[in-house]
Short mmCIF file of C-alpha atoms in Angstrom, two decimals:
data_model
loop_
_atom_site.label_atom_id
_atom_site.label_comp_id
_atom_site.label_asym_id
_atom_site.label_seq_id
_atom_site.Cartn_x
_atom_site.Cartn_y
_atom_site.Cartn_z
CA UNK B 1 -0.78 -1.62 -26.28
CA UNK B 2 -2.34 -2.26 -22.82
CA UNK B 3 -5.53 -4.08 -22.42
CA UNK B 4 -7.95 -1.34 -21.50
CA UNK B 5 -10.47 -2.01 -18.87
CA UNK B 6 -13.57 0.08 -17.67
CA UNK B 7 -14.75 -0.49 -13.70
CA UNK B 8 -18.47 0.34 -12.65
CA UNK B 9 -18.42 0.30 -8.92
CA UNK B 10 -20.35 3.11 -6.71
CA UNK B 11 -18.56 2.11 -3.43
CA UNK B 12 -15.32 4.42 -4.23
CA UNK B 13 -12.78 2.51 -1.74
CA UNK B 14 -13.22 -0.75 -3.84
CA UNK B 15 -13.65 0.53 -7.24
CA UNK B 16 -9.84 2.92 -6.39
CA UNK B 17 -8.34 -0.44 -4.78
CA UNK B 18 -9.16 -2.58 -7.76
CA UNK B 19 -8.34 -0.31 -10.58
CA UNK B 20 -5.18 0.76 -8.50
CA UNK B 21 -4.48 -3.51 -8.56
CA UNK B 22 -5.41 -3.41 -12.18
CA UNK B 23 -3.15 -0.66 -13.06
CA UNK B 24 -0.36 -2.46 -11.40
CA UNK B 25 -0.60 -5.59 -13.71
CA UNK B 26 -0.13 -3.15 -16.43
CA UNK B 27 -3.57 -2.33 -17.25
CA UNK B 28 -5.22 1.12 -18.96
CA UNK B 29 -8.20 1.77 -16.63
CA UNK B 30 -11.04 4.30 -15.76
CA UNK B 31 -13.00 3.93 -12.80
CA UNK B 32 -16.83 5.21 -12.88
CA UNK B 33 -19.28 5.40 -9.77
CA UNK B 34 -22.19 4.85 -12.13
CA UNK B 35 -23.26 3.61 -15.45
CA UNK B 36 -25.00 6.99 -16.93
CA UNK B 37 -22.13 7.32 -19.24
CA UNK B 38 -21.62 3.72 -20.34
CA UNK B 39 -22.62 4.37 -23.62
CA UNK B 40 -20.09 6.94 -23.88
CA UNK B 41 -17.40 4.91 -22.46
CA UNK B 42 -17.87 2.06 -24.79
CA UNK B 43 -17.77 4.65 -28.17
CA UNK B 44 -14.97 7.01 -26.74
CA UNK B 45 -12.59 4.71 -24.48
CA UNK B 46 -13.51 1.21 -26.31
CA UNK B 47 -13.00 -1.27 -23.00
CA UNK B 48 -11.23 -4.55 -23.40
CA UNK B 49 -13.16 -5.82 -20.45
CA UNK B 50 -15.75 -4.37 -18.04
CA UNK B 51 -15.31 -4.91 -14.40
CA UNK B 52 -18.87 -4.61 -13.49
CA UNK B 53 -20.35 -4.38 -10.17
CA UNK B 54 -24.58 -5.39 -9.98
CA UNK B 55 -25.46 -3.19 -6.65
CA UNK B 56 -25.41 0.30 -8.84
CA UNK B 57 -27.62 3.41 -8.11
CA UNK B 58 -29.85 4.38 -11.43
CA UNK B 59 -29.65 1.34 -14.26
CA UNK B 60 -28.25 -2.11 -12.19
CA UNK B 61 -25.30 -3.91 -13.74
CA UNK B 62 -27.84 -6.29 -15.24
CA UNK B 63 -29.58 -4.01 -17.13
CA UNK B 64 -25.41 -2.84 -18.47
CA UNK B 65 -24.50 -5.69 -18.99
CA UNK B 66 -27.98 -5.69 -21.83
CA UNK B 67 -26.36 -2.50 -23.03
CA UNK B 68 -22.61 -3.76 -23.05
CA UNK B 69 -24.22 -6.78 -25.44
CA UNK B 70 -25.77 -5.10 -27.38
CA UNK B 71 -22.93 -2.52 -28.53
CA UNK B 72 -19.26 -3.84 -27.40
CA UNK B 73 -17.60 -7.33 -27.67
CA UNK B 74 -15.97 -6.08 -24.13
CA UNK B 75 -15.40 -8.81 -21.96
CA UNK B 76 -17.41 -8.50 -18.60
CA UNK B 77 -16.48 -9.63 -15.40
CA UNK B 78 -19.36 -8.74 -12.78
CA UNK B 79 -18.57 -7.72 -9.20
CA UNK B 80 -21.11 -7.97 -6.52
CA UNK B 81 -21.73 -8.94 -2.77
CA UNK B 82 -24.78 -11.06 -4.97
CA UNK B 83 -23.50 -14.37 -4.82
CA UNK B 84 -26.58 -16.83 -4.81
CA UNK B 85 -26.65 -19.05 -7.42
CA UNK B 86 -30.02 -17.19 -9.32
CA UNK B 87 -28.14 -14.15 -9.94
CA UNK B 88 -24.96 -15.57 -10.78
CA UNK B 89 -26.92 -17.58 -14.03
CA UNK B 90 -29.16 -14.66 -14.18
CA UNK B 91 -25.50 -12.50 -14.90
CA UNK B 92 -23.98 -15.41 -17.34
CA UNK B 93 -26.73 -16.19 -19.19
CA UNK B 94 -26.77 -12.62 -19.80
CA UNK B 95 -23.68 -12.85 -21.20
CA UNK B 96 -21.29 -12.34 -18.69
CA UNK B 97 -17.72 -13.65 -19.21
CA UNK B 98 -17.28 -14.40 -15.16
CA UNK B 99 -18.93 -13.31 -12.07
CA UNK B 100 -16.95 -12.63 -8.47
CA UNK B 101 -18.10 -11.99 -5.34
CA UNK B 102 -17.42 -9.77 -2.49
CA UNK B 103 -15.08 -10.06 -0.53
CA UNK B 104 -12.90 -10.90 -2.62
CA UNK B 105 -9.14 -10.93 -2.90
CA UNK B 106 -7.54 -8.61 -5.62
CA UNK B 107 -5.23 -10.89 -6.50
CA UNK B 108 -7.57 -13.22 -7.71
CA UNK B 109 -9.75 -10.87 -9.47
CA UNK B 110 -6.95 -9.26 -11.15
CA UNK B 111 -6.00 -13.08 -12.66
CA UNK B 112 -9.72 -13.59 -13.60
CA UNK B 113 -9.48 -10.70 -15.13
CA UNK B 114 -6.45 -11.42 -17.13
CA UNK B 115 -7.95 -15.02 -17.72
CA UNK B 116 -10.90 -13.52 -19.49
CA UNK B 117 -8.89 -11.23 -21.59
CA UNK B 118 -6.64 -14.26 -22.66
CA UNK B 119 -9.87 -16.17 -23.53
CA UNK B 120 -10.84 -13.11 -25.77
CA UNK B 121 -7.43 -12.40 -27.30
CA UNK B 122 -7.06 -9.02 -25.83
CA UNK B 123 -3.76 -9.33 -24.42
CA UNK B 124 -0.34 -11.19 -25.36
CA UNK B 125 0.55 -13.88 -22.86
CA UNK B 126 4.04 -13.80 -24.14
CA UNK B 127 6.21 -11.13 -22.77
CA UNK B 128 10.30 -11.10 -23.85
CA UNK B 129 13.09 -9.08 -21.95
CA UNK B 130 16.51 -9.13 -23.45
CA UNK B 131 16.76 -13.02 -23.71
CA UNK B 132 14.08 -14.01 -21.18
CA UNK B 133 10.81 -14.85 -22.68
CA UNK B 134 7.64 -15.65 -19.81
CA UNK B 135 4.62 -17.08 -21.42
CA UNK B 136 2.13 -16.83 -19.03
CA UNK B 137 -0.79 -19.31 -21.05
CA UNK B 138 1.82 -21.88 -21.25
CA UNK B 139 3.44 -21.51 -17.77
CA UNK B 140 6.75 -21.44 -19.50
CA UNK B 141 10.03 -19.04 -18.80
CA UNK B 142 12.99 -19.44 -21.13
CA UNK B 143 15.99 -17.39 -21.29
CA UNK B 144 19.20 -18.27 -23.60
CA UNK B 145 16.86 -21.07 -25.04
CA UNK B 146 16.69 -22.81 -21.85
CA UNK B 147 13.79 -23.92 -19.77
CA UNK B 148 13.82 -22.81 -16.46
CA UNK B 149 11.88 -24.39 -13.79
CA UNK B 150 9.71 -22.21 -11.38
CA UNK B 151 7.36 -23.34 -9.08
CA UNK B 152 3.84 -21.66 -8.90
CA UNK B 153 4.55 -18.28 -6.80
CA UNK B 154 7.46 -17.88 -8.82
CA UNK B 155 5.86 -17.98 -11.98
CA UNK B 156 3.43 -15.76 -10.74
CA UNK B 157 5.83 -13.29 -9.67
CA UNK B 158 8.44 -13.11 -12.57
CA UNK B 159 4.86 -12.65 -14.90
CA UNK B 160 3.50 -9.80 -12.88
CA UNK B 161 7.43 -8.12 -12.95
CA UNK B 162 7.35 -9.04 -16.89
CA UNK B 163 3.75 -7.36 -17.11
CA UNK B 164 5.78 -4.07 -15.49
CA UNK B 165 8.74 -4.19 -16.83
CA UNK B 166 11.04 -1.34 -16.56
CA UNK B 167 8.76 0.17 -13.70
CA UNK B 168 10.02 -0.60 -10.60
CA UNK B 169 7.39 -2.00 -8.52
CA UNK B 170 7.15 -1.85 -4.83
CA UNK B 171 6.97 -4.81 -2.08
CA UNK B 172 3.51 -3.76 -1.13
CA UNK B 173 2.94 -3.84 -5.02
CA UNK B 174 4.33 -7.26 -5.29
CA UNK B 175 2.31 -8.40 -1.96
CA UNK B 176 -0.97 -7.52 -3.54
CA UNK B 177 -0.43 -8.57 -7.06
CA UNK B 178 0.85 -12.18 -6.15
CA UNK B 179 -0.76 -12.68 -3.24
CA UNK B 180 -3.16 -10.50 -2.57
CA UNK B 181 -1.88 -8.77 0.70
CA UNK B 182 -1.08 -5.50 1.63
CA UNK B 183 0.12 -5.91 5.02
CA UNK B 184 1.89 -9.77 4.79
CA UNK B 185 5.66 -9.79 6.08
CA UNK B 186 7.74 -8.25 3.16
CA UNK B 187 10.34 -10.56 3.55
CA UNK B 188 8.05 -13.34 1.63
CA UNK B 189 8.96 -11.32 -1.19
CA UNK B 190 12.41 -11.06 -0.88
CA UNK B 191 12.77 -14.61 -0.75
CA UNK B 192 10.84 -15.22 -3.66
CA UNK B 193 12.39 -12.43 -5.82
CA UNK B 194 15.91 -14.03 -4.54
CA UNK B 195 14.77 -17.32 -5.52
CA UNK B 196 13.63 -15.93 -9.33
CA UNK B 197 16.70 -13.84 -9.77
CA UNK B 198 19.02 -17.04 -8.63
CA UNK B 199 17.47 -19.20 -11.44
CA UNK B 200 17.61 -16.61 -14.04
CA UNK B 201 21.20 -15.79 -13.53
CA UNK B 202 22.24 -19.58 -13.77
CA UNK B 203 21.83 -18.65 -18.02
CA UNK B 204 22.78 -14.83 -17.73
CA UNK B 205 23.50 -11.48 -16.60
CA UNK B 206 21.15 -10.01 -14.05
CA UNK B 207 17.36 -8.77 -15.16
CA UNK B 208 15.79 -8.43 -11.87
CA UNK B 209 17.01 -5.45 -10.62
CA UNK B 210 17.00 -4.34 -6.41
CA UNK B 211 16.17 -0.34 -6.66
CA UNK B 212 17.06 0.72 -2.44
CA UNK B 213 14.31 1.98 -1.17
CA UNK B 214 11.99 2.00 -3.72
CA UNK B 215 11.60 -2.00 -4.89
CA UNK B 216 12.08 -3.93 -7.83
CA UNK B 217 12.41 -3.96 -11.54
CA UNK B 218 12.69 -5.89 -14.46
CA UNK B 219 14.65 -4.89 -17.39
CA UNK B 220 17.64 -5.86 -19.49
CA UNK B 221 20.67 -3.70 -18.67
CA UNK B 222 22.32 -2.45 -22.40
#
């Protein structure tokens, strides 16, 4: 089952681009403006993790984050364009689990995101496809028993293909995901994906699949 995460942020553009980011890693998430049904939201949908922004109209995510505390082992990452260093201990020693701020690049809040969960248990690191198994904690792909050797980008790419696999994801997908751009030169990720594919085919058929037109996907074929 998916990690399920719960975003409280009122400006609508960044709360749709980061659960849209979230979503693509292969998380279950709700977006809210507000926090006036929190309470609900922690009873009915049971977050994972809160992605919780502090500039909210009504109660202020530091007054949530009290509520989150007090009812929910949820993980809570906060989100705001606060980033002296008062409110940032004011927001961990209220219990928050991290604390990013704006601008920010998806990419990396989608990976502190997923680093929190880890930290909590929330979500396997280990994900297996046919014979290819990517641990993501360890930093370690084997397939057929073997190691195989990736550098950074690639690991970061064949673990956010394992985290969708059998959805094919696009090159504007992959782009934001791994690097966090929307608008960087496409062929980066051809390369790369040519690169990951070579390695794992040196120990067996082919699992990363080229869909024309549409992008990528990872699966084993039966």
């Amino acid at each position: 089952m998916s990690a399920r995460v719960l975003v409280i942020e009122d400006a609508e553009a960044i709360g749709a681009a980061v659960s849209s980011a979230l979503r693509e890693s292969g998380y279950d998430v709700q977006h809210r403006l507000d926090g006036r049904q929190l309470e609900a939201d922690l009873g009915r949908f049971r977050p994972d993790l809160v992605v919780l922004d502090v500039m909210l109209p009504g109660r202020d995510g530091f007054q949530l984050l009290e509520v989150i505390r007090r009812s929910s082992g949820a993980g809570v990452v906060m989100l705001t364009a606060r980033d002296g260093v008062p409110d940032r201990l004011r927001g961990l020693s209220g219990g928050a689990d991290d604390y990013v701020g704006k601008p920010f690049v998806l990419a990396e809040l989608v990976a502190r995101v997923s680093a929190v969960l880890r930290r909590l248990g929330r979500t396997p690191s280990t994900v297996q496809v046919g014979d290819l198994v990517v641990d993501a904690d360890a930093g370690v792909v084997m397939r057929a028993d073997q190691a195989i050797e990736l550098t950074a980008t690639e690991l970061r790419l064949l673990v956010y293909l394992a985290a969708q696999r059998g959805r094919v994801v696009s090159k504007t997908q992959i782009l934001t995901a791994v690097w966090g751009y929307e608008d960087y030169d496409p062929n980066l990720v051809e390369v790369h994906v040519s690169a990951v594919r070579r390695k794992l085919e040196e120990h067996g058929p082919r699992l990363v699949h080229t869909v024309r037109g549409l992008g990528y996907v990872l699966r084993a074929e039966e």
